[in-house]
Amino acid sequence: MKSKFCKIHVLCHSLSGNIVHILTIANSPECGKHTKRKAVILTARVHSEKTNSSWIMKGILDYILGNSGKAQQLWDAFIFKVVPMLNSDGVIVGNHHCFLTGYDLNRKYKSRVKKSYPSTWYTRNTIRR
């Protein structure tokens, strides 16, 4: 997926050292720095067994990055921050529902322990900005 409106960055590294990516989608080269536009935060694969979320995310990204007039309206109105695979370790090792620590990442957004739950910690901080 190539688009001049999409920038891919490293959000963090997982407990196993895997990269957790974050995509920023916006119409300006600054990708939303110092702007008043609202952000839309999208995440997928927090529960590693829910493979359908990868397909849903692909459909969302295909639409947002498409050439339609409605997609262009979205780029003008919002900044999209997308974490397509929040629980990369769980996906890679084949965990059914939990993170490597045995916990559900959806229950760890309030955790202040960055080292134990880096993907939710960094996602939460992205939301707060």
Coordinates of N, CA and C in Angstrom, one line a residue:
M1 N 0.8 -1.2 0.0 CA 0.0 0.0 0.0 C 0.9 1.2 0.0
K2 N 0.9 1.9 -1.1 CA 1.7 3.2 -1.2 C 0.8 4.3 -1.4
S3 N 1.1 5.4 -0.6 CA 0.3 6.6 -0.7 C 1.1 7.7 -0.2
K4 N 1.0 8.9 -0.8 CA 1.7 10.0 -0.3 C 1.0 10.6 0.9
F5 N -0.2 10.1 1.2 CA -1.0 10.5 2.4 C -0.7 9.6 3.6
C6 N 0.1 8.6 3.5 CA 0.3 7.6 4.6 C 1.8 7.5 4.9
K7 N 2.1 7.8 6.2 CA 3.4 7.6 6.7 C 3.5 6.5 7.7
I8 N 4.4 5.6 7.6 CA 4.6 4.5 8.5 C 5.7 4.7 9.4
H9 N 5.5 4.6 10.7 CA 6.5 4.8 11.7 C 6.5 3.6 12.7
V10 N 7.5 3.5 13.5 CA 7.6 2.5 14.6 C 6.9 3.2 15.8
L11 N 5.8 2.5 16.3 CA 5.2 3.0 17.5 C 6.0 2.6 18.7
C12 N 6.5 1.3 18.7 CA 7.3 0.8 19.8 C 7.8 -0.6 19.4
H13 N 8.5 -1.2 20.3 CA 8.9 -2.6 20.1 C 8.2 -3.4 21.2
S14 N 7.8 -4.6 20.8 CA 7.0 -5.4 21.7 C 8.0 -6.1 22.7
L15 N 7.4 -6.8 23.6 CA 8.3 -7.5 24.6 C 9.3 -8.4 24.0
S16 N 8.9 -9.0 22.8 CA 9.8 -9.9 22.1 C 10.7 -9.2 21.1
G17 N 10.6 -7.9 21.1 CA 11.4 -7.1 20.2 C 10.9 -6.9 18.8
N18 N 9.6 -7.3 18.6 CA 9.0 -7.1 17.3 C 8.5 -5.7 17.2
I19 N 8.5 -5.2 15.9 CA 8.1 -3.8 15.7 C 6.6 -3.7 15.7
V20 N 6.1 -2.7 16.4 CA 4.6 -2.4 16.3 C 4.6 -1.1 15.5
H21 N 3.9 -1.2 14.4 CA 3.8 0.0 13.5 C 2.6 0.9 13.8
I22 N 2.8 2.1 13.5 CA 1.7 3.1 13.5 C 1.7 3.8 12.2
L23 N 0.5 3.9 11.6 CA 0.4 4.6 10.3 C -0.3 6.0 10.6
T24 N 0.2 7.0 10.0 CA -0.4 8.3 10.1 C -0.9 8.7 8.7
I25 N -2.2 8.9 8.6 CA -2.8 9.2 7.3 C -3.5 10.6 7.4
A26 N -3.0 11.5 6.5 CA -3.5 12.9 6.5 C -3.1 13.5 5.2
N27 N -3.7 14.6 4.8 CA -3.4 15.2 3.5 C -2.3 16.1 3.5
S28 N -1.7 16.5 4.6 CA -0.6 17.4 4.6 C 0.7 16.7 4.8
P29 N 1.8 17.2 4.3 CA 3.1 16.6 4.6 C 3.5 16.6 6.0
E30 N 2.9 17.5 6.8 CA 3.2 17.5 8.3 C 2.5 16.4 9.0
C31 N 1.5 15.7 8.3 CA 0.7 14.7 8.9 C 0.1 15.0 10.3
G32 N -0.4 16.2 10.4 CA -1.2 16.6 11.5 C -0.4 17.3 12.6
K33 N 0.8 17.6 12.5 CA 1.6 18.3 13.5 C 1.0 19.7 13.6
H34 N 0.7 20.1 14.8 CA 0.3 21.5 15.1 C -1.0 21.8 14.3
T35 N -1.9 21.0 14.3 CA -3.2 21.2 13.5 C -4.3 21.1 14.5
K36 N -5.5 21.6 14.1 CA -6.7 21.6 14.9 C -7.6 20.4 14.5
R37 N -7.2 19.7 13.5 CA -8.0 18.6 13.0 C -8.1 17.5 14.1
K38 N -9.3 16.9 14.2 CA -9.5 15.8 15.2 C -8.8 14.5 14.6
A39 N -8.4 13.7 15.6 CA -7.7 12.4 15.2 C -8.7 11.3 15.3
V40 N -8.6 10.3 14.4 CA -9.3 9.1 14.5 C -8.3 8.0 14.7
I41 N -8.4 7.3 15.8 CA -7.5 6.2 16.2 C -8.1 4.9 15.9
L42 N -7.4 4.1 15.1 CA -7.9 2.7 14.8 C -6.9 1.7 15.2
T43 N -7.3 0.6 15.8 CA -6.4 -0.5 16.1 C -7.0 -1.8 15.8
A44 N -6.2 -2.8 15.5 CA -6.7 -4.1 15.2 C -5.7 -5.2 15.8
R45 N -6.2 -6.4 15.9 CA -5.4 -7.5 16.4 C -5.0 -7.4 17.9
V46 N -5.8 -6.7 18.7 CA -5.4 -6.7 20.2 C -5.6 -8.1 20.7
H47 N -6.6 -8.8 20.2 CA -6.8 -10.2 20.5 C -6.3 -11.0 19.3
S48 N -5.2 -11.7 19.5 CA -4.4 -12.2 18.4 C -5.2 -13.3 17.5
E49 N -6.2 -13.9 18.1 CA -6.9 -15.0 17.4 C -8.0 -14.4 16.5
K50 N -8.3 -13.1 16.6 CA -9.3 -12.5 15.8 C -8.8 -12.1 14.5
T51 N -8.5 -13.0 13.6 CA -7.9 -12.7 12.3 C -8.8 -11.9 11.4
N52 N -10.1 -12.0 11.6 CA -11.0 -11.2 10.8 C -10.7 -9.7 10.9
S53 N -10.2 -9.2 12.0 CA -9.9 -7.8 12.2 C -8.8 -7.3 11.2
S54 N -7.9 -8.2 10.8 CA -6.9 -7.9 9.8 C -7.6 -7.5 8.5
W55 N -8.6 -8.3 8.1 CA -9.3 -8.1 6.9 C -10.2 -6.8 6.9
I56 N -10.8 -6.6 8.1 CA -11.5 -5.4 8.3 C -10.6 -4.2 8.2
M57 N -9.4 -4.2 8.8 CA -8.5 -3.1 8.8 C -8.0 -2.9 7.3
K58 N -7.8 -4.0 6.6 CA -7.4 -3.9 5.2 C -8.4 -3.1 4.4
G59 N -9.7 -3.5 4.6 CA -10.8 -2.8 3.9 C -10.9 -1.3 4.3
I60 N -10.7 -1.0 5.6 CA -10.7 0.4 6.0 C -9.6 1.2 5.3
L61 N -8.4 0.6 5.4 CA -7.2 1.3 4.8 C -7.3 1.4 3.3
D62 N -7.9 0.4 2.6 CA -8.1 0.5 1.2 C -9.0 1.7 0.9
Y63 N -10.1 1.8 1.7 CA -11.0 2.9 1.4 C -10.4 4.3 1.7
I64 N -9.8 4.4 2.9 CA -9.2 5.7 3.3 C -8.1 6.1 2.4
L65 N -7.3 5.2 1.9 CA -6.2 5.5 1.0 C -6.6 5.5 -0.5
G66 N -7.9 5.3 -0.8 CA -8.4 5.2 -2.1 C -8.5 6.6 -2.7
N67 N -8.9 6.7 -4.0 CA -8.9 8.0 -4.7 C -10.3 8.6 -4.8
S68 N -11.2 8.1 -4.0 CA -12.5 8.7 -4.1 C -12.6 10.1 -3.5
G69 N -13.6 10.8 -3.9 CA -13.8 12.2 -3.3 C -14.1 12.1 -1.8
K70 N -14.8 11.0 -1.4 CA -15.1 10.9 0.1 C -13.8 10.6 0.8
A71 N -12.9 9.9 0.3 CA -11.6 9.6 1.0 C -10.9 10.9 1.1
Q72 N -10.9 11.8 0.1 CA -10.2 13.1 0.1 C -10.8 14.0 1.2
Q73 N -12.2 13.9 1.4 CA -12.8 14.7 2.4 C -12.4 14.2 3.8
L74 N -12.2 12.9 3.9 CA -11.7 12.4 5.2 C -10.3 12.9 5.5
W75 N -9.4 12.9 4.5 CA -8.0 13.4 4.7 C -8.0 14.8 5.1
D76 N -8.9 15.6 4.6 CA -9.0 17.0 4.9 C -9.6 17.2 6.3
A77 N -10.5 16.4 6.7 CA -11.2 16.6 8.0 C -10.5 16.0 9.2
F78 N -9.7 14.9 9.0 CA -9.2 14.2 10.1 C -7.7 13.8 9.9
I79 N -7.1 13.4 11.0 CA -5.8 12.7 11.0 C -6.1 11.3 11.5
F80 N -5.7 10.4 10.7 CA -5.9 9.0 11.1 C -4.6 8.4 11.7
K81 N -4.7 7.8 12.9 CA -3.6 7.1 13.5 C -4.0 5.6 13.6
V82 N -3.3 4.8 12.9 CA -3.7 3.4 12.7 C -2.6 2.4 13.3
V83 N -3.0 1.6 14.2 CA -2.1 0.5 14.7 C -2.7 -0.8 14.2
P84 N -2.2 -1.3 13.0 CA -2.9 -2.5 12.4 C -2.7 -3.8 13.2
M85 N -1.7 -3.9 14.0 CA -1.5 -5.1 14.8 C -0.9 -4.8 16.1
L86 N -1.8 -4.5 17.1 CA -1.5 -4.1 18.4 C -0.7 -5.2 19.2
N87 N -1.2 -6.4 19.0 CA -0.6 -7.5 19.8 C 0.3 -8.4 18.8
S88 N 1.3 -7.8 18.3 CA 2.2 -8.6 17.3 C 2.8 -9.8 17.9
D89 N 3.2 -9.8 19.2 CA 3.7 -11.0 19.8 C 2.7 -12.1 19.9
G90 N 1.5 -11.8 20.3 CA 0.4 -12.8 20.4 C 0.1 -13.4 19.0
V91 N 0.1 -12.6 18.0 CA -0.1 -13.1 16.6 C 1.0 -14.0 16.2
I92 N 2.2 -13.6 16.4 CA 3.4 -14.4 15.9 C 3.5 -15.7 16.6
V93 N 3.3 -15.8 18.0 CA 3.4 -17.0 18.7 C 2.1 -17.8 18.7
G94 N 1.0 -17.3 18.2 CA -0.2 -18.0 18.1 C -1.1 -18.1 19.4
N95 N -0.9 -17.1 20.2 CA -1.7 -17.0 21.4 C -3.2 -16.8 21.0
H96 N -4.0 -17.4 21.8 CA -5.5 -17.4 21.5 C -6.1 -16.0 21.8
H97 N -5.8 -15.5 23.0 CA -6.5 -14.2 23.3 C -5.6 -13.2 24.0
C98 N -4.5 -13.7 24.6 CA -3.7 -12.8 25.5 C -2.4 -12.5 24.9
F99 N -1.8 -11.6 25.6 CA -0.4 -11.1 25.3 C 0.6 -12.1 25.9
L100 N 1.9 -11.9 25.7 CA 2.9 -12.9 26.2 C 2.8 -13.0 27.7
T101 N 2.4 -12.0 28.4 CA 2.4 -12.1 29.9 C 1.2 -12.8 30.4
G102 N 0.3 -13.2 29.5 CA -0.9 -13.9 29.9 C -2.1 -13.0 30.2
Y103 N -2.0 -11.8 29.9 CA -3.1 -10.8 30.2 C -3.7 -10.3 28.9
D104 N -4.9 -9.9 29.0 CA -5.7 -9.3 27.9 C -5.2 -7.9 27.8
L105 N -4.7 -7.5 26.7 CA -4.2 -6.1 26.5 C -5.3 -5.1 26.6
N106 N -6.6 -5.5 26.3 CA -7.7 -4.5 26.5 C -7.8 -4.1 27.9
R107 N -7.3 -4.9 28.8 CA -7.4 -4.5 30.3 C -6.2 -3.8 30.8
K108 N -5.3 -3.5 29.9 CA -4.0 -2.9 30.3 C -3.8 -1.4 29.8
Y109 N -4.8 -0.8 29.3 CA -4.6 0.6 28.8 C -4.3 1.6 30.0
K110 N -4.8 1.2 31.2 CA -4.5 2.1 32.3 C -3.2 1.8 33.0
S111 N -2.5 0.8 32.6 CA -1.2 0.4 33.2 C -0.2 1.5 33.0
R112 N 0.5 1.8 34.0 CA 1.6 2.8 33.9 C 3.0 2.1 33.6
V113 N 2.9 0.8 33.4 CA 4.2 0.1 33.2 C 4.5 -0.1 31.7
K114 N 5.3 0.9 31.2 CA 5.6 0.9 29.8 C 6.3 -0.4 29.4
K115 N 7.2 -0.9 30.2 CA 8.0 -2.1 29.8 C 7.1 -3.3 29.7
S116 N 6.1 -3.5 30.5 CA 5.3 -4.7 30.4 C 4.3 -4.7 29.3
Y117 N 3.7 -3.6 29.0 CA 2.7 -3.5 27.9 C 3.0 -2.3 27.0
P118 N 4.1 -2.4 26.2 CA 4.5 -1.2 25.4 C 3.5 -0.8 24.4
S119 N 2.8 -1.8 23.7 CA 1.9 -1.4 22.6 C 0.7 -0.6 23.1
T120 N 0.1 -1.0 24.3 CA -1.0 -0.3 24.8 C -0.6 1.0 25.4
W121 N 0.6 1.0 26.0 CA 1.1 2.2 26.7 C 1.3 3.3 25.6
Y122 N 2.0 3.0 24.5 CA 2.3 4.0 23.5 C 1.0 4.4 22.7
T123 N 0.1 3.4 22.5 CA -1.2 3.8 21.9 C -2.0 4.7 22.8
R124 N -2.1 4.5 24.1 CA -2.8 5.3 25.0 C -2.2 6.8 24.9
N125 N -0.8 6.8 24.9 CA -0.2 8.2 24.8 C -0.5 8.9 23.5
T126 N -0.6 8.1 22.4 CA -0.9 8.7 21.1 C -2.4 9.3 21.2
I127 N -3.3 8.6 21.9 CA -4.6 9.0 22.0 C -4.7 10.3 22.9
R128 N -3.9 10.4 23.9 CA -3.8 11.6 24.8 C -3.3 12.8 24.1
R129 N -2.5 12.7 23.0 CA -1.9 13.9 22.4 C -2.9 14.6 21.6

